[in-house]
Amino acid sequence: MIPLSVLDLSVVTTGTRPAAALQNSIDLARHVDGLGYVRYWLAEHHNLASVASPAPDLMIGQIAAVTQNIRVGSGGVMLPNHAPLVVAERFKMLEALFPGRIDLGLGRAPGTDGATAHALRSRLDRREGDDFLERLSELVLWETRGFPAGHPYNNVVAMPDDTPLPPIWLLGSSDYSSELAAQVGMGFAFAHHFASYDAIAAMTNYRSHFKPSGWRETPHGILAVAAIAAETDAEAEKLASSMDLNRLRRDRGQYLPLPSIEEALAYDYTDAERASVLRNRSRLFVGSSATIMAKLQPMITASQPDELMIITAVYDHDARKKSYSLLADAFGLGKKAAA
C-alpha cells in the first residue's frame, strides 16, 4: 500500500479559536504518529481568519518535539516572503535538533492577499515579478557554498554550519513546479486539493523528466488530496457540508472560520451555488473509507505517486482524528507497523 502523510492548515472554526487550533495540530500530530503516517507538513498562510499558523517553522519544532517517528516539515515555506538565508538558518537549526526528521517544502506563492504580501516583503526588497527561481538558487548556494569568487556572501555562513539543510521539496499546482522539481532533482508535491491543473499530467511530467542530483537520485512525488472519512457515507457527507460552505465563501473572497455542520446544513443554497459546490467536490473525496478508496484508486493508479498526503478540514477535532484513523486502517498502516 502507498505511504500516507498529513497536510495541516491548523484550521480555525467558528467554535475553535486560533490558539486552540494550534493545540489541535499538536494533538493530531501525536495521533497520526501513532497510526503510522510517515510525514506531517504545516502550511504557511497570512491574514486568513480560517488558518491559525503563519509560521510553519515554529510549528515544526513544537510537533517534532512531541512525536517520535514521523517526519515533520513545511508544506510549505512561501519563499517569496523570506530571505533565503533566514530559511537556511531556521531549517538547519531544526535539522540539528531533530536529525533525519525534517523536510523543507517550498512554495512560489505568497500565501496571502496583495496588501499582506507587501507588508511581509516591503522591508526585505522591492523586486517585482516572480523571483522564486532566484531565491531558490540562493537558498541552494547557502548549502553548497558555490557563490562566485569575490561575492560578498562568501564571508557569510548559515549556522549551524555542521548541519545540512533537510531534503527540499517543491510544491505546486501547475506544470511549472513539476518541471522545475524534475530539472533540479528535488522532491515534488502536487496540491490536487486546490489545483485546476491535471494531477496526473503533473505527476507524470515530473517523473518522466526527473534528473538525478545531489538532492535526490530518484524522483519522489507526493500527491496531496483533500479527504473526509467517516463510518458511513451519510456521516461523511454531513461533515463535508462545512467544507462545502467554506469553499463557496472562499470563492467569493470570504476567508472565514470553518462553519459548523448546523450552520452549513441550514444555509439556503441557490441553484448556482449548488452547482459551484458540485464543481468543488471534484477536489474533495468524501465517504466511508471504502468509498474514498474506490474514488481515489483510479487517480493513484494513473498518477503513480510515491506517497499520498491527506488534508482533512472538518469542524469537529475528534471527527478529524477519526477520519485519519479510518484512512490509516483502509491503507493498511497498522499492518505495516506490525510487520
CSV table of C-alpha atoms in Angstrom, one decimal:
chain,number,residue,atom,x,y,z
A,1,MET,CA,0.0,0.0,0.0
A,2,ILE,CA,1.1,3.6,-0.6
A,3,PRO,CA,2.5,5.5,2.3
A,4,LEU,CA,0.2,8.2,3.9
A,5,SER,CA,1.1,11.7,5.1
A,6,VAL,CA,-0.7,14.7,6.6
A,7,LEU,CA,-1.0,18.3,5.4
A,8,ASP,CA,-2.3,20.5,8.2
A,9,LEU,CA,-3.6,24.1,8.0
A,10,SER,CA,-4.3,24.5,11.7
A,11,VAL,CA,-7.9,25.2,10.7
A,12,VAL,CA,-9.9,27.8,12.7
A,13,THR,CA,-13.6,27.1,13.1
A,14,THR,CA,-16.5,29.2,14.5
A,15,GLY,CA,-16.2,27.1,17.7
A,16,THR,CA,-12.4,26.8,17.8
A,17,ARG,CA,-10.3,29.9,18.3
A,18,PRO,CA,-6.8,30.2,16.7
A,19,ALA,CA,-4.8,29.3,19.9
A,20,ALA,CA,-6.9,26.1,20.3
A,21,ALA,CA,-6.4,25.3,16.6
A,22,LEU,CA,-2.7,25.3,17.1
A,23,GLN,CA,-3.0,22.9,20.1
A,24,ASN,CA,-5.3,20.7,18.0
A,25,SER,CA,-2.5,20.5,15.4
A,26,ILE,CA,-0.1,19.2,18.0
A,27,ASP,CA,-2.7,16.7,19.2
A,28,LEU,CA,-3.4,15.5,15.7
A,29,ALA,CA,0.4,15.1,15.0
A,30,ARG,CA,0.7,12.8,18.1
A,31,HIS,CA,-2.3,10.8,16.9
A,32,VAL,CA,-1.1,10.2,13.3
A,33,ASP,CA,2.4,9.5,14.5
A,34,GLY,CA,1.0,6.5,16.4
A,35,LEU,CA,-1.1,5.4,13.4
A,36,GLY,CA,2.0,5.1,11.1
A,37,TYR,CA,1.7,8.2,8.9
A,38,VAL,CA,5.2,9.0,7.6
A,39,ARG,CA,5.1,12.8,7.2
A,40,TYR,CA,3.3,15.8,8.8
A,41,TRP,CA,3.5,19.1,7.0
A,42,LEU,CA,2.4,22.5,8.1
A,43,ALA,CA,1.3,25.3,5.7
A,44,GLU,CA,2.1,29.0,5.7
A,45,HIS,CA,-0.8,31.4,5.3
A,46,HIS,CA,-1.1,35.0,6.4
A,47,ASN,CA,-4.1,37.2,7.2
A,48,LEU,CA,-6.6,34.4,6.9
A,49,ALA,CA,-9.2,34.0,9.6
A,50,SER,CA,-9.5,30.3,8.7
A,51,VAL,CA,-5.8,29.4,9.3
A,52,ALA,CA,-4.1,29.8,12.6
A,53,SER,CA,-0.5,29.3,11.7
A,54,PRO,CA,1.6,31.8,9.6
A,55,ALA,CA,4.9,30.2,10.7
A,56,PRO,CA,5.4,26.6,9.8
A,57,ASP,CA,9.0,26.5,11.2
A,58,LEU,CA,7.7,27.3,14.7
A,59,MET,CA,5.1,24.6,14.5
A,60,ILE,CA,7.6,22.1,13.1
A,61,GLY,CA,9.7,22.4,16.2
A,62,GLN,CA,6.8,22.0,18.5
A,63,ILE,CA,5.4,19.0,16.7
A,64,ALA,CA,8.8,17.3,16.2
A,65,ALA,CA,9.4,17.6,20.0
A,66,VAL,CA,6.3,15.7,20.9
A,67,THR,CA,6.4,13.0,18.3
A,68,GLN,CA,8.7,10.0,17.8
A,69,ASN,CA,8.9,8.7,14.2
A,70,ILE,CA,7.0,10.9,11.8
A,71,ARG,CA,8.9,13.4,9.6
A,72,VAL,CA,7.8,17.0,10.1
A,73,GLY,CA,8.1,19.7,7.6
A,74,SER,CA,6.7,22.7,5.8
A,75,GLY,CA,4.0,22.4,3.2
A,76,GLY,CA,5.3,24.8,2.6
A,77,VAL,CA,7.5,27.8,3.4
A,78,MET,CA,6.4,30.5,0.9
A,79,LEU,CA,9.8,31.5,-0.3
A,80,PRO,CA,8.8,34.9,-1.8
A,81,ASN,CA,8.1,36.1,1.8
A,82,HIS,CA,11.6,35.2,3.2
A,83,ALA,CA,15.3,35.9,2.8
A,84,PRO,CA,16.8,32.6,1.7
A,85,LEU,CA,19.5,33.0,4.4
A,86,VAL,CA,16.8,33.1,7.1
A,87,VAL,CA,15.2,29.9,5.7
A,88,ALA,CA,18.5,28.2,5.6
A,89,GLU,CA,19.3,29.1,9.2
A,90,ARG,CA,16.0,28.1,10.6
A,91,PHE,CA,15.8,24.7,8.8
A,92,LYS,CA,19.4,23.9,9.6
A,93,MET,CA,18.6,24.5,13.2
A,94,LEU,CA,15.5,22.3,13.0
A,95,GLU,CA,17.6,19.6,11.3
A,96,ALA,CA,20.3,19.9,14.0
A,97,LEU,CA,17.6,19.5,16.8
A,98,PHE,CA,15.7,16.7,15.1
A,99,PRO,CA,18.2,15.0,12.7
A,100,GLY,CA,16.7,13.0,9.9
A,101,ARG,CA,13.1,14.0,10.6
A,102,ILE,CA,12.8,17.5,9.0
A,103,ASP,CA,11.5,18.4,5.5
A,104,LEU,CA,11.8,21.8,3.7
A,105,GLY,CA,8.9,22.2,1.3
A,106,LEU,CA,8.9,25.4,-0.7
A,107,GLY,CA,6.1,27.3,-2.4
A,108,ARG,CA,6.1,30.1,-5.1
A,109,ALA,CA,3.0,32.0,-3.9
A,110,PRO,CA,2.9,34.5,-1.0
A,111,GLY,CA,0.1,32.6,0.6
A,112,THR,CA,-2.0,35.7,1.2
A,113,ASP,CA,-3.5,38.8,-0.4
A,114,GLY,CA,-1.6,41.6,-2.1
A,115,ALA,CA,-1.5,44.0,0.8
A,116,THR,CA,-0.3,41.5,3.3
A,117,ALA,CA,2.3,40.2,0.8
A,118,HIS,CA,3.6,43.8,0.6
A,119,ALA,CA,3.7,44.1,4.3
A,120,LEU,CA,5.7,40.9,4.5
A,121,ARG,CA,8.2,41.8,1.8
A,122,SER,CA,8.4,45.6,1.6
A,123,ARG,CA,11.3,45.8,4.0
A,124,LEU,CA,13.1,42.8,2.5
A,125,ASP,CA,13.5,44.1,-1.1
A,126,ARG,CA,11.5,45.8,-3.8
A,127,ARG,CA,12.0,43.3,-6.6
A,128,GLU,CA,8.9,42.9,-8.8
A,129,GLY,CA,7.6,39.8,-10.6
A,130,ASP,CA,8.2,36.1,-9.9
A,131,ASP,CA,11.7,35.8,-8.4
A,132,PHE,CA,11.2,32.3,-7.0
A,133,LEU,CA,13.9,30.7,-9.1
A,134,GLU,CA,16.4,33.3,-8.0
A,135,ARG,CA,15.5,32.8,-4.3
A,136,LEU,CA,15.7,29.0,-4.7
A,137,SER,CA,19.1,29.3,-6.3
A,138,GLU,CA,20.4,31.5,-3.5
A,139,LEU,CA,19.0,29.0,-0.9
A,140,VAL,CA,20.9,26.2,-2.6
A,141,LEU,CA,24.0,28.2,-2.6
A,142,TRP,CA,23.9,28.7,1.1
A,143,GLU,CA,24.2,24.9,1.3
A,144,THR,CA,26.7,24.3,-1.4
A,145,ARG,CA,28.8,27.4,-0.8
A,146,GLY,CA,29.1,27.9,-4.5
A,147,PHE,CA,28.9,31.7,-4.6
A,148,PRO,CA,31.3,33.2,-7.2
A,149,ALA,CA,34.8,34.3,-6.2
A,150,GLY,CA,34.6,37.8,-4.6
A,151,HIS,CA,30.9,37.5,-3.9
A,152,PRO,CA,30.1,39.3,-0.5
A,153,TYR,CA,28.1,36.2,0.7
A,154,ASN,CA,31.3,34.2,0.7
A,155,ASN,CA,32.0,35.7,4.1
A,156,VAL,CA,28.6,34.8,5.5
A,157,VAL,CA,27.9,31.3,6.9
A,158,ALA,CA,24.5,29.9,7.6
A,159,MET,CA,24.6,28.4,11.1
A,160,PRO,CA,24.7,25.8,12.4
A,161,ASP,CA,27.4,25.1,9.7
A,162,ASP,CA,27.9,21.4,10.7
A,163,THR,CA,24.3,20.5,9.8
A,164,PRO,CA,23.0,20.1,6.3
A,165,LEU,CA,19.7,21.5,5.0
A,166,PRO,CA,17.0,18.9,5.2
A,167,PRO,CA,15.6,17.5,2.0
A,168,ILE,CA,14.0,20.2,-0.2
A,169,TRP,CA,10.6,19.6,-1.8
A,170,LEU,CA,9.0,21.9,-4.4
A,171,LEU,CA,5.2,22.4,-4.1
A,172,GLY,CA,3.0,23.2,-7.0
A,173,SER,CA,-0.5,23.2,-8.5
A,174,SER,CA,0.6,23.5,-12.2
A,175,ASP,CA,3.2,22.2,-14.6
A,176,TYR,CA,5.8,24.8,-13.7
A,177,SER,CA,6.8,23.3,-10.3
A,178,SER,CA,6.7,19.8,-11.6
A,179,GLU,CA,9.1,20.7,-14.4
A,180,LEU,CA,11.3,22.7,-12.1
A,181,ALA,CA,11.5,19.9,-9.5
A,182,ALA,CA,12.4,17.4,-12.2
A,183,GLN,CA,15.1,19.6,-13.7
A,184,VAL,CA,16.8,20.4,-10.3
A,185,GLY,CA,16.4,16.9,-9.0
A,186,MET,CA,14.2,17.6,-5.9
A,187,GLY,CA,11.1,16.1,-4.4
A,188,PHE,CA,7.7,17.3,-5.7
A,189,ALA,CA,4.3,17.6,-4.0
A,190,PHE,CA,1.3,18.4,-6.1
A,191,ALA,CA,-1.7,20.2,-4.5
A,192,HIS,CA,-4.7,18.4,-6.0
A,193,HIS,CA,-6.9,19.9,-3.3
A,194,PHE,CA,-6.9,23.3,-5.0
A,195,ALA,CA,-5.3,22.9,-8.3
A,196,SER,CA,-7.0,23.4,-11.7
A,197,TYR,CA,-4.2,21.7,-13.5
A,198,ASP,CA,-4.4,17.9,-14.0
A,199,ALA,CA,-2.7,16.0,-11.2
A,200,ILE,CA,-2.0,13.0,-13.5
A,201,ALA,CA,-0.2,15.2,-16.0
A,202,ALA,CA,1.9,17.0,-13.3
A,203,MET,CA,3.0,13.8,-11.6
A,204,THR,CA,3.8,12.0,-14.9
A,205,ASN,CA,5.7,15.1,-16.2
A,206,TYR,CA,7.8,15.2,-13.0
A,207,ARG,CA,8.7,11.5,-13.1
A,208,SER,CA,9.5,11.4,-16.8
A,209,HIS,CA,11.7,14.4,-16.8
A,210,PHE,CA,13.5,13.9,-13.5
A,211,LYS,CA,17.2,14.4,-13.4
A,212,PRO,CA,19.3,12.9,-10.6
A,213,SER,CA,21.1,15.4,-8.4
A,214,GLY,CA,22.9,15.9,-5.2
A,215,TRP,CA,19.5,16.3,-3.6
A,216,ARG,CA,17.8,13.1,-4.9
A,217,GLU,CA,18.9,10.2,-7.0
A,218,THR,CA,15.4,9.1,-7.9
A,219,PRO,CA,12.1,11.0,-8.2
A,220,HIS,CA,9.7,11.1,-5.3
A,221,GLY,CA,6.2,12.5,-6.0
A,222,ILE,CA,3.7,13.3,-3.3
A,223,LEU,CA,0.0,13.7,-4.3
A,224,ALA,CA,-1.9,15.9,-1.8
A,225,VAL,CA,-5.6,15.4,-1.7
A,226,ALA,CA,-8.5,16.6,0.5
A,227,ALA,CA,-10.5,13.8,2.1
A,228,ILE,CA,-13.1,13.4,4.7
A,229,ALA,CA,-13.8,9.9,6.0
A,230,ALA,CA,-16.4,8.6,8.5
A,231,GLU,CA,-18.0,5.3,9.4
A,232,THR,CA,-20.8,5.8,6.8
A,233,ASP,CA,-21.1,7.8,3.6
A,234,ALA,CA,-24.0,9.8,5.2
A,235,GLU,CA,-22.0,10.8,8.2
A,236,ALA,CA,-19.1,11.9,6.0
A,237,GLU,CA,-21.4,14.0,3.9
A,238,LYS,CA,-22.6,15.8,7.0
A,239,LEU,CA,-19.0,16.5,8.0
A,240,ALA,CA,-18.2,17.7,4.5
A,241,SER,CA,-21.1,20.3,4.5
A,242,SER,CA,-18.9,22.6,6.4
A,243,MET,CA,-16.2,22.4,3.8
A,244,ASP,CA,-18.8,22.9,1.0
A,245,LEU,CA,-20.0,26.2,2.5
A,246,ASN,CA,-16.5,27.3,3.4
A,247,ARG,CA,-15.2,26.7,-0.1
A,248,LEU,CA,-18.2,28.6,-1.6
A,249,ARG,CA,-17.3,31.6,0.6
A,250,ARG,CA,-13.6,31.4,-0.3
A,251,ASP,CA,-14.5,31.5,-4.0
A,252,ARG,CA,-16.2,34.9,-3.1
A,253,GLY,CA,-13.1,36.1,-1.3
A,254,GLN,CA,-14.6,35.4,2.2
A,255,TYR,CA,-11.9,33.6,4.2
A,256,LEU,CA,-14.0,33.0,7.3
A,257,PRO,CA,-13.5,30.4,10.0
A,258,LEU,CA,-14.9,27.0,9.1
A,259,PRO,CA,-18.7,26.9,9.9
A,260,SER,CA,-20.4,24.3,12.0
A,261,ILE,CA,-22.4,21.5,10.4
A,262,GLU,CA,-25.6,23.1,11.7
A,263,GLU,CA,-24.8,26.4,10.0
A,264,ALA,CA,-23.9,24.7,6.8
A,265,LEU,CA,-26.9,22.5,6.7
A,266,ALA,CA,-29.2,25.5,7.4
A,267,TYR,CA,-27.7,27.5,4.6
A,268,ASP,CA,-30.2,28.2,1.8
A,269,TYR,CA,-28.2,27.5,-1.4
A,270,THR,CA,-29.3,28.9,-4.7
A,271,ASP,CA,-29.1,26.6,-7.8
A,272,ALA,CA,-25.9,28.4,-8.9
A,273,GLU,CA,-24.3,27.9,-5.5
A,274,ARG,CA,-25.2,24.2,-5.5
A,275,ALA,CA,-23.6,23.9,-9.0
A,276,SER,CA,-20.5,25.6,-7.6
A,277,VAL,CA,-20.4,23.2,-4.6
A,278,LEU,CA,-20.7,20.3,-7.0
A,279,ARG,CA,-17.7,21.5,-9.1
A,280,ASN,CA,-15.6,22.0,-6.0
A,281,ARG,CA,-16.4,18.4,-4.9
A,282,SER,CA,-14.2,17.2,-7.8
A,283,ARG,CA,-11.3,18.2,-5.4
A,284,LEU,CA,-12.7,16.6,-2.3
A,285,PHE,CA,-13.1,12.9,-1.5
A,286,VAL,CA,-15.9,12.1,0.9
A,287,GLY,CA,-17.4,9.0,2.3
A,288,SER,CA,-16.6,5.8,4.2
A,289,SER,CA,-13.1,4.6,4.0
A,290,ALA,CA,-14.2,2.1,1.4
A,291,THR,CA,-15.9,4.7,-0.7
A,292,ILE,CA,-12.9,7.0,-0.6
A,293,MET,CA,-10.6,4.2,-1.5
A,294,ALA,CA,-12.7,3.4,-4.5
A,295,LYS,CA,-12.8,7.1,-5.6
A,296,LEU,CA,-9.0,7.6,-5.1
A,297,GLN,CA,-7.7,4.4,-6.7
A,298,PRO,CA,-8.1,5.5,-10.3
A,299,MET,CA,-6.1,8.7,-9.7
A,300,ILE,CA,-3.5,6.8,-7.7
A,301,THR,CA,-3.2,4.2,-10.5
A,302,ALA,CA,-2.9,6.8,-13.2
A,303,SER,CA,-0.5,9.2,-11.5
A,304,GLN,CA,1.6,6.7,-9.6
A,305,PRO,CA,2.5,8.9,-6.6
A,306,ASP,CA,5.1,7.6,-4.2
A,307,GLU,CA,3.1,9.0,-1.3
A,308,LEU,CA,-0.4,10.3,-0.6
A,309,MET,CA,-0.7,13.4,1.6
A,310,ILE,CA,-4.1,13.9,3.1
A,311,ILE,CA,-5.7,17.2,4.3
A,312,THR,CA,-8.8,16.8,6.3
A,313,ALA,CA,-10.6,20.0,7.4
A,314,VAL,CA,-13.8,19.4,9.4
A,315,TYR,CA,-15.5,21.3,12.2
A,316,ASP,CA,-15.0,18.7,15.0
A,317,HIS,CA,-11.5,17.9,16.0
A,318,ASP,CA,-12.4,14.3,17.2
A,319,ALA,CA,-14.1,13.7,13.8
A,320,ARG,CA,-10.9,14.8,12.1
A,321,LYS,CA,-8.8,12.4,14.1
A,322,LYS,CA,-11.3,9.6,13.4
A,323,SER,CA,-11.1,10.3,9.7
A,324,TYR,CA,-7.3,9.9,9.7
A,325,SER,CA,-7.7,6.7,11.8
A,326,LEU,CA,-10.2,5.2,9.3
A,327,LEU,CA,-7.9,6.0,6.3
A,328,ALA,CA,-4.9,4.5,8.2
A,329,ASP,CA,-6.9,1.3,8.5
A,330,ALA,CA,-8.0,1.3,4.9
A,331,PHE,CA,-4.5,1.8,3.6
A,332,GLY,CA,-3.1,-0.8,6.0
A,333,LEU,CA,-0.8,1.4,8.0
A,334,GLY,CA,-1.4,-0.7,11.1
A,335,LYS,CA,-0.3,-3.8,9.3
A,336,LYS,CA,2.8,-2.1,8.1
A,337,ALA,CA,3.7,-1.1,11.7
A,338,ALA,CA,3.1,-4.6,13.0
A,339,ALA,CA,5.3,-6.0,10.2
